Every structure is written in structure tokens, then in C-alpha cells.
Amino acid sequence: MILGKTVPTLGEAAKALGLYSVATVAFSSVLAVPSAFAAPAAEAAGTAAATGSYTPMKPTLGIGMPVEGGVGLQQQFSKLGEYGEWIHDGVLMPIITVITLFVLLLLVIIVVRYNRRANPVASKTSHNTVLEVVWTLVPVLILIGIAVPSIDLIAKQYKPAPKGALTIKVTGNQWFWTYGYPDNGDFEVVSNMLNLPGQPTINNGVREVGSKPWDGPSHLEVDNRMVVPVGEPIRLQITAADVIHSFAVPSLWFKLDAVPGRINEKVLLVEKPGVYYGQCSELCGAKHGYMPIAVEALPRAQYDAWVLTHAGGVIDGQKAAAAPTTAAPAAVATEEASEAPAADATAAATAE
């Protein structure tokens, strides 16, 4: 009897010992998990701290946009724009003004001096060598004077982007723009014009202009702007998905056609932070007038923060962080835990 009672008791003890072993292994696994996850957790915390935040910039009235009663060029915010503005205002317009006034003066002199009443007997002169040489050479010299800075401007506009420049891909669609950022994780931004209050809906699912404090003028503001870093040369690669469009921002002296099946490339450099507006400048269909362009130039730190607000966004020049591998420690702990009850069960059966 005593032996009979002892054997079951030993069996129960073995079972209890087996349960204790399982509990010990499980508890050890639980203790091991935090250490296994410590590095990934710290890494995730660091990533969360580095994740950017972004509030769109409020545009400045009259800057980067048309103004009421405007006649001349918009104020320029790129070196090429300033150079082009100087050629237009400082070279071409003075020359055109002088030529126009000179021709007007000649016409007045001819009308007053050589009319039938003032000069009843017309001159028989057929050639004047000096005059013919002058009116041939002077226009040639004027054209050469205009051509030198003009050709220089064209050459500078199509100078290739420096190595390592940020690349942004612009695609024209009927009737919106998409902006791809291959150097920042290859995410894409879709840009639609905001709807106009009290007028038929232009883009379904898009809010009305004026509903946010950072909205610019109607017909020019969009739901998602093309954000760029300020003060850096940016390689814009421009194409189209359907018909010919044209990417044009007057205040940045930028205009380049978007042609389906072809990539046109040009450098954009914005000198000062701000919001700069443009429009498609190629007749592209029924809603041609409803695909504006909004370029927001931010300091590099703010641009990087904007990039990190997008899924998969990374700072250009850096690789995306690899996903932490945490399954292995848990799998090992699970395997050990499953092996322990099996061994304890075998021992218990032998004892019984």
C-alpha cells in the first residue's frame, strides 16, 4: 500500500516537475524577449524621433504669382531668372525703345519735309553709299550685341546638373501633375488643383481653395505641392503620360515641354524659400486651364522632414533602414519550451 501510494506520488511529483520545467523555460523566454527586442525597439524609437513633420508654407502675396495689373516679368528667384530679367529689361527693352523712337522720328521727318506741298520736286538720287553701309552694319552690330548674352543664357539654361544633384521626375497628365522622388525612396506625389467655392467640382475628392490657412490664389493652389530644397541645383526630368504638356513657373525662369515617350531634363535652382506658382503652358485638352503648378522651396532640414512624412521616404544619399529581425529569438524560445514538456512527459511515463 505504501509502495502503491508512493509510486503515484512520485508520478505526480514528476508531472509537477515537468510543469515547473515548462514554466521555467517560458519565464526564461519572456526574460530573453526584452533583450532580443532591445536593439530593434531602440532603433524604432530613433526612427520615430527622426520622422519628420510638415506644415505647408503660406505664400507671400505678390511673390511667385501674378499680380493685378502686372505688365512686366514676375520677380525672379533664380540666378538664371535674374540673368534673363537683366537681358530683357537692361538690354532688349532699351534697344527696342531706341529703335522704335528712331523709326518714329524718321517717319515724322519724312511726312513733314518730303510731302508734296513742302517738296513739290522729288529728288532723283538713287544711291547713297555711306547711308547704305550704315543701315546695313548698324542692324548687324545690334543683332550681334543681342545674340551674345542670349546664346549665353540658352547655354546656361541647358547646362547639365552636377553629379549627385537631387533628381525629381515630373509627369504631366490630363489634367494634373505627378512628382516622383527616386532619390528619396521613390515615393510619388499627385498634385490636383483645388476646387473653386461656389463653382462646379473640378477634381472629385479634393477640397476647396481657402479652406486651409496656407492656401494661395484660386486657380493656382493645389492639394499637394512639389516640394524642393532651396539653394541646391535640382535635376528635373519631365515627361507626359498622354498628350504634350508644358511645365512652366515664370518666377523661377523655368519652362520645359512634357512630351509622351520622351524625357526632357533641365536644372532648377531656387534661391529663396517660398511658394512659386505656374501653369501648364501647352494646350492639352478640355481642362488645360485647371492643372496649375505649385513649387514649395524649403531649407534642407525642413525638406528632409517633409520627405520622412511619406511612406518609404529616405534622405537622399542614404539607404532605407532594414526591417528588424525579431522572429528568431522567439522561435528558439518556443522550440525550447516545446521540447521541455516532451522530455518531462517521457520521464514521468518511465517513473510510473
Coordinates of C-alpha atoms in Angstrom, one line a residue:
M1 CA 0.0 0.0 0.0
I2 CA 2.7 2.3 0.9
L3 CA 4.6 1.4 -2.3
G4 CA 1.4 1.9 -4.2
K5 CA 0.8 5.2 -2.7
T6 CA 4.4 6.2 -3.2
V7 CA 4.6 5.4 -6.9
P8 CA 1.6 7.6 -7.8
T9 CA 3.0 10.3 -5.6
L10 CA 6.4 10.1 -7.4
G11 CA 4.5 10.2 -10.8
E12 CA 2.6 13.4 -9.6
A13 CA 5.9 14.8 -8.5
A14 CA 7.4 14.1 -11.9
K15 CA 4.5 15.8 -13.6
A16 CA 4.8 18.7 -11.3
L17 CA 8.5 18.9 -12.0
G18 CA 7.7 18.8 -15.7
L19 CA 5.2 21.7 -15.4
Y20 CA 7.9 23.6 -13.4
S21 CA 10.4 23.0 -16.2
V22 CA 7.9 24.3 -18.8
A23 CA 7.2 27.3 -16.6
T24 CA 10.9 27.9 -16.1
V25 CA 11.6 27.8 -19.8
A26 CA 8.7 30.0 -20.6
F27 CA 9.7 32.5 -17.9
S28 CA 13.3 32.5 -19.3
S29 CA 11.9 33.0 -22.8
V30 CA 9.9 36.0 -21.5
L31 CA 13.1 37.4 -19.9
A32 CA 15.0 36.8 -23.1
V33 CA 12.5 38.6 -25.3
P34 CA 13.1 42.1 -24.0
S35 CA 16.9 41.7 -24.5
A36 CA 16.2 40.4 -28.0
F37 CA 13.9 43.3 -28.8
A38 CA 16.0 45.9 -27.0
A39 CA 18.0 46.9 -30.1
P40 CA 15.1 47.0 -32.6
A41 CA 13.0 49.0 -30.1
A42 CA 15.7 51.5 -29.6
E43 CA 16.1 51.6 -33.4
A44 CA 12.4 52.2 -33.8
A45 CA 12.4 54.9 -31.2
G46 CA 15.2 56.6 -33.0
T47 CA 13.3 56.3 -36.3
A48 CA 10.2 57.8 -34.7
A49 CA 12.3 60.6 -33.4
A50 CA 13.7 61.2 -36.8
T51 CA 10.4 61.0 -38.6
G52 CA 9.6 64.5 -40.0
S53 CA 6.6 66.7 -39.6
Y54 CA 5.4 69.1 -42.3
T55 CA 3.0 72.1 -42.4
P56 CA 2.7 73.7 -45.8
M57 CA 4.2 77.2 -46.2
K58 CA 1.9 80.1 -46.5
P59 CA 2.7 82.0 -49.8
T60 CA 3.6 85.7 -49.8
L61 CA 1.2 87.9 -51.7
G62 CA 2.7 89.1 -54.9
I63 CA 5.7 86.8 -54.7
G64 CA 5.8 83.8 -57.1
M65 CA 2.4 84.6 -58.5
P66 CA 0.7 87.0 -61.0
V67 CA -0.2 90.4 -59.6
E68 CA -3.2 92.6 -60.5
G69 CA -2.3 95.0 -63.3
G70 CA 1.1 93.4 -63.8
V71 CA 2.8 94.2 -67.1
G72 CA 6.5 93.1 -66.9
L73 CA 8.1 89.9 -65.8
Q74 CA 7.4 88.4 -62.4
Q75 CA 10.1 89.0 -59.8
Q76 CA 12.8 86.3 -60.3
F77 CA 14.1 83.9 -57.6
S78 CA 16.7 82.0 -59.5
K79 CA 20.1 83.1 -60.9
L80 CA 19.0 82.2 -64.5
G81 CA 15.9 84.2 -63.9
E82 CA 17.8 87.3 -62.7
Y83 CA 20.1 87.0 -65.7
G84 CA 17.2 86.6 -68.1
E85 CA 15.4 89.6 -66.5
W86 CA 18.6 91.7 -66.9
I87 CA 18.7 90.8 -70.6
H88 CA 15.1 91.6 -71.1
D89 CA 14.9 94.8 -69.0
G90 CA 18.5 96.0 -69.4
V91 CA 19.4 95.1 -72.9
L92 CA 16.4 94.2 -75.1
M93 CA 13.9 96.8 -73.9
P94 CA 16.3 99.8 -74.2
I95 CA 17.4 98.7 -77.7
I96 CA 13.8 98.2 -78.8
T97 CA 12.8 101.6 -77.4
V98 CA 15.6 103.4 -79.1
I99 CA 14.9 101.7 -82.5
T100 CA 11.2 102.4 -82.2
L101 CA 11.7 106.1 -81.4
F102 CA 14.3 106.4 -84.1
V103 CA 12.0 104.9 -86.7
L104 CA 9.1 107.1 -85.5
L105 CA 11.4 110.2 -85.8
L106 CA 12.3 109.2 -89.4
L107 CA 8.6 108.8 -90.3
V108 CA 7.8 112.3 -88.8
I109 CA 10.7 113.9 -90.7
I110 CA 9.6 112.3 -94.0
V111 CA 6.0 113.3 -93.5
V112 CA 6.8 116.9 -92.7
R113 CA 9.8 117.5 -95.0
Y114 CA 9.0 115.4 -98.0
N115 CA 5.3 115.8 -98.6
R116 CA 4.1 117.1 -101.9
R117 CA 3.4 120.6 -100.6
A118 CA 6.8 121.1 -98.9
N119 CA 8.8 119.3 -101.6
P120 CA 7.0 119.5 -105.0
V121 CA 10.1 118.4 -106.9
A122 CA 11.2 114.9 -105.8
S123 CA 14.9 114.1 -105.5
K124 CA 16.5 112.0 -108.3
T125 CA 19.1 110.4 -106.0
S126 CA 19.2 106.6 -106.5
H127 CA 22.3 105.6 -104.4
N128 CA 24.0 106.8 -101.3
T129 CA 26.9 104.5 -100.4
V130 CA 27.5 105.8 -96.9
L131 CA 23.8 105.6 -96.0
E132 CA 23.6 102.0 -97.4
V133 CA 26.7 100.9 -95.5
V134 CA 25.4 102.4 -92.2
W135 CA 21.9 100.9 -92.4
T136 CA 23.4 97.5 -93.1
L137 CA 26.1 97.5 -90.5
V138 CA 24.2 99.1 -87.6
P139 CA 21.5 96.4 -87.5
V140 CA 24.1 93.6 -87.8
L141 CA 26.0 95.1 -84.8
I142 CA 22.8 95.4 -82.9
L143 CA 21.9 91.7 -83.5
I144 CA 25.4 90.6 -82.5
G145 CA 25.1 92.6 -79.3
I146 CA 21.7 90.9 -78.6
A147 CA 22.9 87.4 -79.6
V148 CA 25.9 87.2 -77.2
P149 CA 24.0 87.3 -73.9
S150 CA 21.0 85.4 -75.4
I151 CA 23.2 82.5 -76.5
D152 CA 25.0 82.6 -73.2
L153 CA 21.6 82.4 -71.4
I154 CA 20.5 79.5 -73.5
A155 CA 23.7 77.6 -72.8
K156 CA 23.4 78.2 -69.1
Q157 CA 19.7 77.1 -69.1
Y158 CA 20.6 73.7 -70.5
K159 CA 23.8 73.1 -68.6
P160 CA 23.7 69.5 -67.2
A161 CA 23.0 69.1 -63.5
P162 CA 26.1 68.4 -61.3
K163 CA 26.9 64.9 -60.2
G164 CA 24.9 64.0 -57.1
A165 CA 22.2 66.6 -57.7
L166 CA 18.7 65.7 -56.4
T167 CA 16.5 64.2 -59.1
I168 CA 12.8 64.8 -59.3
K169 CA 10.6 63.3 -62.1
V170 CA 7.7 65.4 -63.3
T171 CA 4.9 63.8 -65.3
G172 CA 2.1 65.7 -66.9
N173 CA -1.4 64.0 -67.0
Q174 CA -4.8 65.1 -68.2
W175 CA -5.2 67.2 -66.0
F176 CA -2.9 67.0 -63.1
W177 CA 0.8 66.6 -62.3
T178 CA 2.7 63.8 -60.5
Y179 CA 6.1 64.3 -58.9
G180 CA 8.4 61.3 -58.3
Y181 CA 11.3 61.4 -55.9
P182 CA 13.7 58.5 -56.9
D183 CA 16.5 59.7 -54.6
N184 CA 14.2 59.8 -51.6
G185 CA 12.7 56.4 -51.6
D186 CA 10.9 56.6 -54.9
F187 CA 7.6 57.8 -53.5
E188 CA 5.2 59.8 -55.7
V189 CA 3.1 62.9 -55.0
V190 CA -0.1 63.6 -57.0
S191 CA -1.0 67.2 -57.4
N192 CA -4.5 68.4 -58.3
M193 CA -5.9 71.9 -58.5
L194 CA -8.2 72.8 -55.5
N195 CA -11.9 73.2 -56.3
L196 CA -13.4 76.7 -56.5
P197 CA -16.0 77.7 -54.0
G198 CA -19.5 78.0 -55.5
Q199 CA -18.4 76.6 -58.8
P200 CA -18.7 73.1 -60.4
T201 CA -16.4 70.5 -58.9
I202 CA -13.2 70.2 -60.9
N203 CA -11.5 67.4 -59.1
N204 CA -13.5 64.9 -57.0
G205 CA -12.2 64.2 -53.6
V206 CA -10.2 67.5 -53.5
R207 CA -11.0 70.3 -51.0
E208 CA -11.9 73.8 -51.9
V209 CA -9.3 76.6 -52.1
G210 CA -9.3 78.8 -49.0
S211 CA -10.2 76.0 -46.6
K212 CA -6.7 75.9 -45.2
P213 CA -4.7 78.9 -43.9
W214 CA -1.7 78.2 -46.2
D215 CA -3.8 78.3 -49.4
G216 CA -2.6 80.6 -52.2
P217 CA -4.7 82.1 -55.1
S218 CA -7.5 80.3 -56.7
H219 CA -6.8 78.5 -60.0
L220 CA -3.2 78.2 -58.8
E221 CA -3.2 76.4 -55.4
V222 CA -3.1 72.6 -55.3
D223 CA -3.7 69.8 -52.8
N224 CA -0.1 68.6 -52.9
R225 CA 2.8 70.9 -53.9
M226 CA 6.1 69.9 -55.4
V227 CA 8.5 70.4 -52.5
V228 CA 12.2 71.1 -53.2
P229 CA 15.2 72.1 -51.2
V230 CA 16.2 75.7 -51.5
G231 CA 19.7 76.8 -52.8
E232 CA 20.5 73.5 -54.5
P233 CA 20.6 72.5 -58.2
I234 CA 17.8 70.1 -58.8
R235 CA 17.6 67.8 -61.8
L236 CA 14.1 67.9 -63.2
Q237 CA 13.2 65.1 -65.6
I238 CA 10.0 65.9 -67.3
T239 CA 7.7 63.7 -69.4
A240 CA 3.9 63.2 -70.1
A241 CA 1.6 60.2 -69.8
D242 CA -0.9 61.1 -72.5
V243 CA -0.5 64.4 -74.6
I244 CA 2.0 67.2 -74.7
H245 CA 2.0 69.4 -71.6
S246 CA 4.5 72.1 -70.6
F247 CA 5.9 72.7 -67.1
A248 CA 6.2 76.4 -66.6
V249 CA 6.9 78.5 -63.5
P250 CA 7.5 82.2 -64.5
S251 CA 9.1 83.4 -61.3
L252 CA 11.8 80.7 -61.5
W253 CA 12.5 81.2 -65.2
F254 CA 11.6 77.7 -65.9
K255 CA 9.6 76.2 -68.8
L256 CA 10.1 72.8 -70.4
D257 CA 7.7 70.7 -72.5
A258 CA 6.5 67.4 -71.2
V259 CA 6.3 65.0 -74.2
P260 CA 4.9 61.4 -74.1
G261 CA 7.6 58.8 -74.5
R262 CA 10.4 61.3 -74.0
I263 CA 12.3 62.7 -71.0
N264 CA 13.4 66.3 -71.1
E265 CA 15.9 67.4 -68.5
K266 CA 16.7 70.8 -67.0
V267 CA 18.2 72.2 -63.8
L268 CA 16.1 74.1 -61.3
L269 CA 17.7 76.2 -58.6
V270 CA 15.5 78.3 -56.2
E271 CA 17.4 81.0 -54.3
K272 CA 14.9 81.8 -51.5
P273 CA 12.4 79.8 -49.5
G274 CA 8.8 80.4 -50.7
V275 CA 5.9 79.1 -52.8
Y276 CA 6.1 79.7 -56.5
Y277 CA 3.2 79.1 -58.9
G278 CA 2.9 78.2 -62.6
Q279 CA 0.6 76.5 -65.0
C280 CA 0.7 74.1 -67.9
S281 CA 1.7 76.2 -70.9
E282 CA 0.7 73.8 -73.7
L283 CA -2.9 73.3 -74.8
C284 CA -3.6 69.8 -73.6
G285 CA -7.4 69.4 -73.6
A286 CA -10.6 70.5 -72.1
K287 CA -9.2 71.2 -68.6
H288 CA -5.9 72.7 -69.7
G289 CA -6.6 75.7 -67.6
Y290 CA -7.1 73.6 -64.5
M291 CA -3.6 72.0 -64.0
P292 CA -1.6 74.6 -62.1
I293 CA 1.9 74.1 -60.6
A294 CA 2.9 74.9 -57.1
V295 CA 6.6 74.7 -56.1
E296 CA 7.4 75.0 -52.4
A297 CA 11.1 75.6 -51.7
L298 CA 12.2 74.7 -48.1
P299 CA 15.6 74.8 -46.3
R300 CA 17.3 71.4 -46.4
A301 CA 16.3 70.4 -42.9
Q302 CA 12.7 71.1 -43.5
Y303 CA 12.8 69.4 -46.8
D304 CA 14.2 66.3 -45.2
A305 CA 11.5 66.4 -42.6
W306 CA 8.9 66.6 -45.4
V307 CA 10.5 63.6 -47.1
L308 CA 10.2 61.5 -43.9
T309 CA 6.4 62.1 -43.7
H310 CA 6.0 59.9 -46.8
A311 CA 5.8 56.1 -46.5
G312 CA 9.2 54.7 -47.6
G313 CA 10.8 58.2 -47.7
V314 CA 14.5 58.4 -47.0
I315 CA 17.0 61.2 -47.1
D316 CA 18.7 61.3 -50.5
G317 CA 22.1 59.6 -50.4
Q318 CA 21.0 57.3 -47.6
K319 CA 19.6 53.8 -47.8
A320 CA 16.3 52.7 -46.3
A321 CA 16.7 51.1 -42.9
A322 CA 16.3 47.3 -43.0
A323 CA 13.4 45.9 -41.1
P324 CA 14.5 44.4 -37.7
T325 CA 14.5 40.6 -37.5
T326 CA 12.9 39.6 -34.2
A327 CA 11.4 36.2 -35.1
A328 CA 14.5 34.1 -34.4
P329 CA 14.8 34.5 -30.6
A330 CA 11.1 33.9 -30.2
A331 CA 11.3 30.8 -32.4
V332 CA 14.2 29.4 -30.3
A333 CA 12.4 30.1 -27.1
T334 CA 9.2 28.4 -28.4
E335 CA 11.3 25.4 -29.6
E336 CA 12.9 25.0 -26.2
A337 CA 9.6 25.3 -24.5
S338 CA 8.1 22.6 -26.7
E339 CA 11.0 20.3 -26.1
A340 CA 10.9 20.6 -22.3
P341 CA 7.3 19.3 -21.8
A342 CA 8.1 16.4 -24.2
A343 CA 11.2 15.4 -22.1
D344 CA 9.3 15.8 -18.8
A345 CA 6.4 13.7 -20.1
T346 CA 8.8 10.9 -21.1
A347 CA 10.4 11.0 -17.6
A348 CA 7.0 10.9 -16.0
A349 CA 5.9 7.9 -18.0
T350 CA 9.1 6.0 -17.1
A351 CA 8.7 6.7 -13.5
E352 CA 5.1 5.4 -13.5

